[in-house]
Amino acid sequence: MAGVNNGQQLRVYNSLGRRMEDFAPSTDIVGMYSCGPTVYSFQHLGNMRPYVFADTLRRALRWIAKPKHNQDVLKDELLQVFGDAFLDDAKVRLVVPSFEGLHGEPFIYKTPHHPDYQNDRHKKLAHVALHTTAAPSYFPAVDDDGYVMIDGGVWANNPIMNAVVDAMACFDVPRESLRILSIGTGTSTFKVDTNAQKGGVAQWAFMRSFNAAARAQSKNALGQAFLLAGKPNVMRIDPPETDRPIAMDDVERSLRELPQMARSLAEGSGHHINSMFFDAPVEPFVSCPKR
């Protein structure tokens, strides 16, 4: 069986009819039959192949059909971290991007650091974090009083310009006086290889299109910040590109590799960051009064 996902309908190759067909299960639960190893000869390591292949296929098909992880686990962790705290309790000004799916529009949660920002002050921090981390392939969308919230990364993979525009709109700050610290999460190498150049659903439908869009958005937002504030006023900290990126849910690799990577980046940029951002104290953030 071979198939592709074009984002709408899973299609598989029917080896009996020798043609591609829509995958249309007759029940909500789909079973899968996998042949085991032969029992008429000596066992060897190659006998593991059917089991490994079948298990990998099962996991891949489940991920196509529904989110990869249980969102309740993430919600419980966020509640342990934030408890019942609200955006109004934040100690710094925040702009948190999300995406509202019912109307198909970008959505930004904001602390009340401007008199007009009153709507979100009573939102729980745990819920805001849940909304902005609902990456569609990993977690389901979150219902929020009838609104459908998903990860803001679908439109603001690099949210640097959300902060820049908000600062310029809310405060009388000349753009040349802005100082911006942008911390990235690492990027994978990307290029349109020979097969992708030919186009087609098989090459672009699954993750390549999203990766291209996310990469372009991030680099474009960073370039806009350079133009507005001046490149010397923008400090970007980001691990080097790699062809072996750490998956968002790969906890083992993250714990093993990220701390050392963070120390290396801090040692390389720490002095510049100190001189650029910590040379003078700042006044504590105080929320605007309720109206």
XYZ file of C-alpha atoms in Angstrom:
291
model
C 0.000 0.000 0.000
C 1.329 3.451 -0.917
C -0.436 6.764 -0.434
C -0.195 10.518 -0.113
C -2.075 13.074 1.922
C -3.140 16.126 -0.086
C -4.498 17.906 2.968
C -8.095 16.881 2.336
C -8.409 13.213 1.394
C -6.092 10.281 2.013
C -5.575 8.275 -1.171
C -4.076 4.795 -1.321
C -3.020 2.445 -4.085
C -5.347 -0.548 -4.389
C -3.018 -3.346 -5.495
C -6.003 -5.545 -6.391
C -7.583 -3.024 -8.741
C -4.203 -1.463 -9.582
C -5.372 2.119 -9.191
C -5.336 5.013 -6.702
C -8.537 5.283 -4.653
C -9.924 7.495 -1.886
C -9.488 5.886 1.518
C -13.103 5.512 2.697
C -13.394 3.353 5.843
C -16.783 1.799 6.552
C -16.470 2.386 10.322
C -14.921 4.969 12.630
C -12.276 2.455 13.722
C -10.023 1.066 11.021
C -8.214 -2.237 11.494
C -4.955 -3.254 9.857
C -3.704 -6.758 9.115
C 0.017 -7.410 9.040
C 1.664 -10.698 8.094
C 4.057 -12.129 10.651
C 7.404 -13.862 10.060
C 7.648 -17.329 8.608
C 7.509 -20.160 11.119
C 9.161 -22.693 8.819
C 12.769 -21.597 9.253
C 15.236 -20.212 11.789
C 14.417 -16.829 13.321
C 16.773 -13.922 12.587
C 16.950 -10.138 12.954
C 15.216 -9.608 9.623
C 12.051 -11.074 11.128
C 11.626 -7.813 13.024
C 11.074 -5.892 9.790
C 7.323 -6.647 9.437
C 6.658 -5.570 13.018
C 8.667 -2.347 12.742
C 7.153 -1.450 9.379
C 3.582 -2.157 10.483
C 3.988 -0.176 13.706
C 5.522 2.798 11.859
C 2.693 2.736 9.317
C 0.071 2.555 12.067
C 1.552 5.569 13.865
C 1.784 7.566 10.630
C -1.832 6.852 9.678
C -3.066 7.762 13.163
C -1.174 11.080 12.994
C -2.773 11.881 9.620
C -6.267 11.195 10.933
C -6.067 12.891 14.334
C -3.726 14.936 16.549
C -0.575 13.205 17.703
C -0.847 13.967 21.418
C -3.388 14.194 24.231
C -3.987 17.871 24.967
C -5.161 17.175 28.530
C -1.586 16.326 29.515
C -0.336 19.713 28.262
C -3.229 21.524 29.935
C -2.441 19.907 33.298
C 1.224 20.912 33.003
C 0.324 24.512 32.162
C -2.049 24.704 35.121
C 0.725 23.476 37.394
C 3.010 26.232 36.105
C 0.567 29.153 35.962
C -2.170 28.091 38.374
C -5.118 30.481 38.305
C -3.052 33.552 37.331
C -4.500 35.925 34.725
C -2.881 38.057 32.050
C -3.559 40.943 34.416
C -1.057 39.350 36.816
C 1.820 39.395 34.314
C 4.960 41.233 35.422
C 5.905 42.308 31.888
C 4.009 43.524 28.832
C 2.907 40.632 26.618
C 1.618 40.160 23.079
C 0.808 36.494 22.432
C -0.219 35.454 18.904
C -2.881 32.840 18.287
C -5.274 32.110 15.409
C -9.073 32.132 15.596
C -10.392 29.407 13.312
C -14.122 30.177 13.322
C -13.601 33.388 11.347
C -10.133 32.537 10.015
C -8.370 35.546 11.545
C -5.124 36.247 13.439
C -5.674 36.885 17.140
C -3.308 38.502 19.652
C -3.720 38.307 23.425
C -2.397 41.421 25.146
C -1.744 42.497 28.689
C -3.436 45.783 29.688
C -0.375 47.913 28.958
C -2.523 50.395 27.015
C -5.864 51.898 28.135
C -7.615 50.298 25.150
C -6.367 46.790 26.001
C -9.096 45.617 28.352
C -10.592 42.505 26.755
C -7.903 39.977 27.681
C -6.893 40.998 31.170
C -9.115 38.328 32.768
C -7.894 35.497 30.533
C -6.034 32.796 32.433
C -2.372 32.523 31.498
C -2.671 28.728 31.287
C -5.495 29.033 28.753
C -3.635 31.600 26.658
C -0.592 29.319 26.602
C -2.798 26.383 25.602
C -4.277 28.364 22.720
C -0.944 29.526 21.336
C 0.584 26.029 21.538
C -2.258 24.173 19.795
C -0.112 23.237 16.788
C -2.732 21.577 14.530
C -0.804 18.390 13.714
C 0.127 17.826 17.378
C -2.947 19.026 19.306
C -6.606 19.725 18.519
C -8.009 23.248 18.371
C -9.262 24.710 21.659
C -12.839 25.872 22.114
C -12.946 29.262 23.843
C -16.571 30.287 24.408
C -17.456 29.434 20.817
C -14.207 30.635 19.268
C -11.757 28.123 17.818
C -8.170 28.814 18.866
C -5.035 27.257 17.366
C -1.303 27.906 17.416
C -0.296 31.445 16.450
C 2.704 29.988 14.669
C 0.539 29.338 11.612
C 0.795 33.065 10.848
C 3.437 34.477 13.234
C 6.147 31.836 13.395
C 8.505 34.685 14.299
C 6.413 37.221 16.288
C 9.067 39.955 16.357
C 6.939 42.392 14.350
C 3.942 41.890 16.649
C 6.056 43.307 19.479
C 7.641 46.062 17.383
C 4.352 47.369 15.999
C 2.685 47.210 19.404
C 5.528 49.147 21.060
C 5.464 51.843 18.379
C 1.663 52.115 18.512
C 1.314 52.227 22.308
C 4.276 54.360 23.321
C 5.839 57.540 22.060
C 9.133 55.877 21.196
C 11.165 56.896 18.135
C 11.938 53.804 16.115
C 15.675 54.474 16.275
C 15.390 54.217 20.075
C 14.002 50.677 19.948
C 16.196 47.865 21.239
C 14.975 44.408 20.222
C 16.052 41.016 21.544
C 14.693 38.212 19.362
C 15.214 34.610 20.507
C 14.664 31.910 17.903
C 14.041 28.201 18.329
C 16.320 26.958 15.573
C 15.665 26.361 11.901
C 16.197 23.447 9.582
C 17.922 23.771 6.255
C 15.491 24.218 3.396
C 15.776 24.198 -0.341
C 13.561 23.379 -3.286
C 15.245 20.234 -4.556
C 14.935 18.711 -8.024
C 11.796 16.729 -7.226
C 10.075 19.718 -5.597
C 10.900 21.894 -8.573
C 8.628 19.699 -10.665
C 5.684 20.604 -8.412
C 2.737 18.401 -7.557
C 0.776 17.393 -4.491
C 3.136 14.595 -3.492
C 6.043 17.036 -3.123
C 4.285 20.038 -1.562
C 1.089 18.997 0.203
C 2.303 17.655 3.536
C 4.989 19.667 5.380
C 7.088 21.271 2.655
C 4.544 24.034 1.968
C 4.186 24.888 5.655
C 7.934 24.806 6.246
C 8.497 27.151 3.305
C 5.821 29.574 4.526
C 7.031 29.510 8.149
C 10.632 30.070 7.122
C 9.711 32.916 4.771
C 7.517 34.599 7.404
C 10.281 34.432 10.005
C 12.975 35.843 7.754
C 10.655 38.523 6.374
C 9.591 39.644 9.871
C 13.222 39.837 10.961
C 14.091 41.881 7.855
C 11.215 44.284 8.558
C 12.486 44.789 12.109
C 15.975 45.520 10.742
C 14.510 48.182 8.417
C 12.336 49.837 11.067
C 14.699 49.875 14.026
C 18.070 49.615 12.293
C 20.022 46.358 12.180
C 22.440 47.359 14.994
C 19.430 47.758 17.317
C 18.166 44.202 16.766
C 19.835 41.288 18.549
C 18.842 37.910 17.106
C 19.813 34.757 19.030
C 19.161 31.587 17.057
C 20.920 28.215 16.792
C 22.587 27.563 13.434
C 20.604 25.882 10.682
C 20.743 22.115 10.675
C 19.569 19.231 8.529
C 18.739 17.319 11.749
C 16.220 19.577 13.531
C 14.822 18.523 16.880
C 11.129 17.688 16.573
C 8.852 19.768 18.790
C 7.879 16.684 20.808
C 11.314 15.033 20.985
C 11.874 15.477 24.721
C 14.882 13.159 24.896
C 16.936 15.039 22.292
C 15.799 18.393 23.670
C 17.029 17.599 27.179
C 20.262 16.175 25.835
C 21.202 18.866 23.307
C 19.437 22.149 24.050
C 21.080 23.073 27.397
C 24.579 22.892 25.898
C 23.408 24.786 22.820
C 21.899 27.503 25.032
C 25.109 27.826 27.074
C 27.164 28.180 23.915
C 24.901 30.905 22.522
C 24.822 32.722 25.878
C 28.596 32.692 26.148
C 28.945 34.019 22.620
C 26.356 36.802 22.924
C 26.043 37.431 26.657
C 28.350 40.476 26.833
C 26.580 42.162 23.917
C 23.167 41.444 25.444
C 24.239 42.864 28.808
C 25.525 46.088 27.290
C 22.504 46.460 25.012
C 19.641 45.626 27.381
C 20.827 45.605 30.986
C 22.921 48.744 31.312
C 20.199 50.578 33.270
C 17.205 49.585 35.424
C 13.685 49.881 34.061
C 10.519 50.911 35.845
C 8.249 48.032 36.931
C 5.327 47.307 34.655
C 2.005 48.538 36.028
C -1.237 47.566 34.306
C -3.514 50.308 33.059
C -6.585 50.859 35.272
C -9.730 48.904 34.554
C -12.489 50.734 32.749
